[in-house]
Short mmCIF file of C-alpha atoms in Angstrom, two decimals:
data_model
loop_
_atom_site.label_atom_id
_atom_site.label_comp_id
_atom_site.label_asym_id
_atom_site.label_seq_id
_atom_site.Cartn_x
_atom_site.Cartn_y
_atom_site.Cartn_z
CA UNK Q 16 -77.38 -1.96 -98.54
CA UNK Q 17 -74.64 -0.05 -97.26
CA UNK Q 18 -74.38 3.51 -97.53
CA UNK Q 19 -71.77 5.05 -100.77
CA UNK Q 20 -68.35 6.29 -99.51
CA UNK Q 21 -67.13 8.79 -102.02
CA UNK Q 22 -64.40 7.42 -104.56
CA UNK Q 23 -60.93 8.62 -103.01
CA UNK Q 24 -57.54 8.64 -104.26
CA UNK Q 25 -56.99 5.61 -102.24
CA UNK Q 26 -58.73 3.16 -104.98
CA UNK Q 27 -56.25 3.97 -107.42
CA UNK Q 28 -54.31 1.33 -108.77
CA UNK Q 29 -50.57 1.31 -108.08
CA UNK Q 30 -49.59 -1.23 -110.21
CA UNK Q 31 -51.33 -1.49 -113.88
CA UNK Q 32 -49.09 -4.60 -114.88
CA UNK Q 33 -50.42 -7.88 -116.49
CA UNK Q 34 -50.78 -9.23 -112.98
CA UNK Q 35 -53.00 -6.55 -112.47
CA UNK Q 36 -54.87 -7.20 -115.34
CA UNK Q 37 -55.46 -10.76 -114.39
CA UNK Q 38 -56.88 -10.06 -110.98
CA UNK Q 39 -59.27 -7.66 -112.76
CA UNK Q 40 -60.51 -10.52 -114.95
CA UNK Q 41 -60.67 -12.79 -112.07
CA UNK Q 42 -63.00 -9.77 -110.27
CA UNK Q 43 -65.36 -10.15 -112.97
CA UNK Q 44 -65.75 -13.64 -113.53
CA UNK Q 45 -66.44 -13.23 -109.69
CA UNK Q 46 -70.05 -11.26 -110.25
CA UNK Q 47 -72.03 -14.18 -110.12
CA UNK Q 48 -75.23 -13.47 -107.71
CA UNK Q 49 -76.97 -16.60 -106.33
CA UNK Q 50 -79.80 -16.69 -109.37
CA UNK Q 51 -82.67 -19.50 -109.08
CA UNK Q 52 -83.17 -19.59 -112.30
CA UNK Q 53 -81.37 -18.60 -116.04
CA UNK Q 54 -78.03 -18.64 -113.99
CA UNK Q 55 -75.88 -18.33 -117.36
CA UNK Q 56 -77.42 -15.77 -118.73
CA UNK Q 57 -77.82 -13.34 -116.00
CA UNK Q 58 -74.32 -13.76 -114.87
CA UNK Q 59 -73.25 -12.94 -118.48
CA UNK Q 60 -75.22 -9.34 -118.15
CA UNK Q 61 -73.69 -8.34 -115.07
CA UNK Q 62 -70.36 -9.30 -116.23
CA UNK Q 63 -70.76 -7.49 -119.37
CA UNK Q 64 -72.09 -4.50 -117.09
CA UNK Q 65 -69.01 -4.68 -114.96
CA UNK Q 66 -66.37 -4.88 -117.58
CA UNK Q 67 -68.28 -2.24 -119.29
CA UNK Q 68 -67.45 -0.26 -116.10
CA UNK Q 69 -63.49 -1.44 -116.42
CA UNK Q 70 -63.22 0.02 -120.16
CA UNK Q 71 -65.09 2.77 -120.37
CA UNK Q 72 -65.29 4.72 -117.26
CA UNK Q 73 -69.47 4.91 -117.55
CA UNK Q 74 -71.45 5.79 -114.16
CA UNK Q 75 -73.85 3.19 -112.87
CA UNK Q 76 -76.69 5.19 -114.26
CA UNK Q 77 -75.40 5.87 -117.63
CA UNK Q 78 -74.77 2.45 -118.90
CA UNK Q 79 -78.16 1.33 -117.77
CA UNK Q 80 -79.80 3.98 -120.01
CA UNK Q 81 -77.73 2.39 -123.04
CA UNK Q 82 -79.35 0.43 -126.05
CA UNK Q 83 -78.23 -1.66 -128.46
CA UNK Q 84 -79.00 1.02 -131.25
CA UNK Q 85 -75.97 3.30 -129.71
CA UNK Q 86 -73.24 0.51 -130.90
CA UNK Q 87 -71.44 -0.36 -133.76
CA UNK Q 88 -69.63 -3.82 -133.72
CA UNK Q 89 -66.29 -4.04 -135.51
CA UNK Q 90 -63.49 -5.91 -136.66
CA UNK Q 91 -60.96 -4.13 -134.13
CA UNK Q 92 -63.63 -2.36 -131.70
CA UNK Q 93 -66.49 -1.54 -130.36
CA UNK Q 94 -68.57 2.19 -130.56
CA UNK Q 95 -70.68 3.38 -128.43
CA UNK Q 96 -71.70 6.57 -129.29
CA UNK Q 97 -74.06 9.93 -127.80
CA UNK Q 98 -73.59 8.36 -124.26
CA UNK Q 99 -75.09 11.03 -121.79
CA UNK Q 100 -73.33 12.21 -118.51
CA UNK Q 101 -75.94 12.48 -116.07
CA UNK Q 102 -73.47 14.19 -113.32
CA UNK Q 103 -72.48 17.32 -115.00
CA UNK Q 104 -75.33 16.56 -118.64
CA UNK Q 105 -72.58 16.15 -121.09
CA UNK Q 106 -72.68 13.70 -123.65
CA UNK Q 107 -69.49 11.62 -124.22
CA UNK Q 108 -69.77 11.46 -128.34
CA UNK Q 109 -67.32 7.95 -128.74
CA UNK Q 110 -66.27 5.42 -126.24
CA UNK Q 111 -63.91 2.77 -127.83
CA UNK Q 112 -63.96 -0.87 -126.52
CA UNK Q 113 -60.50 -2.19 -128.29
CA UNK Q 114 -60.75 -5.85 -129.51
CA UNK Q 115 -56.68 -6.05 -128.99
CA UNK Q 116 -54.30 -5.55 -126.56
CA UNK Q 117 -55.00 -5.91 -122.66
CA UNK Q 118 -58.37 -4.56 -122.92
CA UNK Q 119 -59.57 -6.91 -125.21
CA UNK Q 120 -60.95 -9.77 -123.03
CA UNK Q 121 -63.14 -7.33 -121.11
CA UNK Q 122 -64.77 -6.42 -124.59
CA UNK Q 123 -65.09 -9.51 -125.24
CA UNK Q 124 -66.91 -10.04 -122.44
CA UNK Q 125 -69.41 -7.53 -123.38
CA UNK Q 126 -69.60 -8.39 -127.02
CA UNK Q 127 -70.98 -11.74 -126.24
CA UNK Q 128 -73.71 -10.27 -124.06
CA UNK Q 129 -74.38 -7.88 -126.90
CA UNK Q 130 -75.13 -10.19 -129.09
CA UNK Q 131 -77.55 -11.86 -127.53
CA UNK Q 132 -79.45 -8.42 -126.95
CA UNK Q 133 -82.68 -9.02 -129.43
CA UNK Q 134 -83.57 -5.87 -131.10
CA UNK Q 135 -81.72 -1.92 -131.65
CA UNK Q 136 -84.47 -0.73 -129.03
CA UNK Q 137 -83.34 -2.99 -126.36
CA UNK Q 138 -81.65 -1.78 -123.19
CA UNK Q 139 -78.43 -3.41 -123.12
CA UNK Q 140 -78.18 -4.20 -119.46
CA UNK Q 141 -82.35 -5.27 -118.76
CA UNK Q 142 -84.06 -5.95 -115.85
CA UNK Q 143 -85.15 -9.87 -115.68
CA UNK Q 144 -86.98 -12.32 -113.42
CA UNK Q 145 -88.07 -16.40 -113.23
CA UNK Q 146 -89.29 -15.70 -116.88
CA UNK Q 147 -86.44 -14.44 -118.08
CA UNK Q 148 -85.36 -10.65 -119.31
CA UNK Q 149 -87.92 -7.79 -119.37
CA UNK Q 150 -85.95 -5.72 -122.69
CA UNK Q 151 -87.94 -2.57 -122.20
CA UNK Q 152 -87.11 -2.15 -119.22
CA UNK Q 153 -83.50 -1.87 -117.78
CA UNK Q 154 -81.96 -3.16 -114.56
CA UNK Q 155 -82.18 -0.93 -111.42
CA UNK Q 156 -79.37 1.48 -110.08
CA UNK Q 157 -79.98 -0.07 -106.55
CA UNK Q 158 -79.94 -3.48 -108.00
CA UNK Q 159 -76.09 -3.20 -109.82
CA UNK Q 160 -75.14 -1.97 -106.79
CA UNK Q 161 -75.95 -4.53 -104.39
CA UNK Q 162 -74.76 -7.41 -107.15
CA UNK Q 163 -71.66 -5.92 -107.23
CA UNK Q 164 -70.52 -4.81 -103.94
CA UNK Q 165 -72.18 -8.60 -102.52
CA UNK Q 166 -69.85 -10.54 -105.06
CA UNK Q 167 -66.76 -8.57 -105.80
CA UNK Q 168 -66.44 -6.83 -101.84
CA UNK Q 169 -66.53 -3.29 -104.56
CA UNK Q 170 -68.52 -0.77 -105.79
CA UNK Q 171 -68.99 -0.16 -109.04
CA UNK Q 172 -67.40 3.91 -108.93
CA UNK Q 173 -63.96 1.68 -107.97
CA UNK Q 174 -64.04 0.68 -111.48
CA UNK Q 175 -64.80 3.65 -112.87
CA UNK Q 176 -61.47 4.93 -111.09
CA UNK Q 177 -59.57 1.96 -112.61
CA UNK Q 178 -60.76 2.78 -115.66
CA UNK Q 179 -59.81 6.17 -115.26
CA UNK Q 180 -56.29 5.41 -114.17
CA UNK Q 181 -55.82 2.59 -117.12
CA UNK Q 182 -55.88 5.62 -119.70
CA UNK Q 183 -54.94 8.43 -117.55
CA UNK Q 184 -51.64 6.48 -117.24
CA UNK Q 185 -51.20 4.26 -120.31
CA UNK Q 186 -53.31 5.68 -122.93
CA UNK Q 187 -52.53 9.51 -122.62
CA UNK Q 188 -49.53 9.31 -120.70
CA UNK Q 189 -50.74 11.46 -118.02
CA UNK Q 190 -52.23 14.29 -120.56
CA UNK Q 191 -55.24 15.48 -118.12
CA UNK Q 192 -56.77 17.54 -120.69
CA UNK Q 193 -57.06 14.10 -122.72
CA UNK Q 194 -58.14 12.48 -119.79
CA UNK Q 195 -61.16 14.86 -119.15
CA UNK Q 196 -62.66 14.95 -122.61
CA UNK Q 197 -62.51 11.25 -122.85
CA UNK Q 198 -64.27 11.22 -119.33
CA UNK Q 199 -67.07 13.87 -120.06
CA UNK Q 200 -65.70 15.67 -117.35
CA UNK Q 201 -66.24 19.94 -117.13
CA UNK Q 202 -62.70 20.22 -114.41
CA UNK Q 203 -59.60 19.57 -115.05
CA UNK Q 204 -59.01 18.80 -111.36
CA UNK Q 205 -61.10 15.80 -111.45
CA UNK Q 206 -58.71 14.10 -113.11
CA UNK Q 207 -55.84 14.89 -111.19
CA UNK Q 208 -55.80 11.11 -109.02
CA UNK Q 209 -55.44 9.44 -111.86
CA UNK Q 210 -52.17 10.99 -113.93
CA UNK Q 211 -48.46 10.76 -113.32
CA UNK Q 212 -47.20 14.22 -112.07
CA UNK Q 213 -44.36 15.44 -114.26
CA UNK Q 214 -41.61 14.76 -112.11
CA UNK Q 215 -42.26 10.70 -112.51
CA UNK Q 216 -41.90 11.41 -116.32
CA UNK Q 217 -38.45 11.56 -116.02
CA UNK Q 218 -37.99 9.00 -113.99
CA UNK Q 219 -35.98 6.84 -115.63
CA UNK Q 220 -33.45 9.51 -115.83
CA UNK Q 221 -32.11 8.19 -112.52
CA UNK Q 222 -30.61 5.37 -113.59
CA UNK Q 223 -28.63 7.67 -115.95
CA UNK Q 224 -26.96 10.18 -113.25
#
């Protein structure tokens, strides 16, 4: 497997139009790995994993220590809540997955995954083989990564850095401070790839001179 390159400012999303948003769904529905067997199903867990990624920012190894027990399903979202930061051993108290606006379809990607997950105890994202999935047990760091880079040409930190961007730029409107809490960051500076500095703010006021 090839060796990690550092997230840099250069996988930040220029554009966060709907085009944009399309070619993110059409990334997802791209994670299909070359299974022998239970095809469907596995390719629904690592698409659920990597549109996990897309809304809520979550390293590789913090969304394969998640179980079913740490969501709430409803009408409008999805919680997850008490997710641990293993970088810097915060814990990120609520992540929202909206079930409306342009957001939505990658929850609902996860939601139907969810829902197949047995039991509260159950690792969301498991390990599996011929026999099927091993719930006790989740799927390996090493593993994600190699699915992911092999079928999308990315890995997974360059969604992380969409996601951060996505509500850097349209949720907070370029508050950092918002930014970092959401994140589970500790610096400010962290966040500053993926805000507007102030002078775009006002950029519309060019067409007004």
């Amino acid at each position: 497997m090839s060796v990690r390159k550092k997230r840099s400012v250069q996988d930040v999303p220029i554009f966060l139009d709907d085009k944009f948003f399309q070619e993110l769904q059409d990334i997802v529905l791209r994670v299909r790995w070359d299974y022998k067997t239970n095809r469907e199903q596995f390719w629904m867990r690592d698409q659920a994993l990597t549109s996990l990624f897309i809304l809520s920012g979550v390293r590789v190894s913090e969304a394969l220590q998640l179980k079913k027990m740490q969501t709430r399903d409803y009408r409008d979202n999805i919680i997850l809540a008490n997710v641990k930061t293993f970088k810097r051993g915060l814990t990120r108290t609520k992540i929202v997955l909206p079930k409306k606006g342009r957001l939505a379809w990658f929850t609902g990607v996860f939601e139907n995954w969810l829902r197949l997950v047995p039991s509260e105890d159950s690792y969301i994202f498991p390990t599996g083989s011929q026999f099927g999935f091993n719930w006790e047990k989740p799927l390996s760091r090493k593993r994600v990564f190699w699915i992911i880079k092999t079928t999308t040409g990315r890995f997974p930190h360059w969604f992380r850095g969409v996601c951060e961007t996505i509500y850097g730029r349209l949720v907070f409107q370029s508050d950092a401070w918002k930014l970092k809490e959401f994140m589970g960051l500790k610096r400010l500076d962290s966040t500053s790839p993926y805000v507007r500095g102030s002078w775009e703010e006002d950029l519309q006021r060019i067409y007004e001179v």
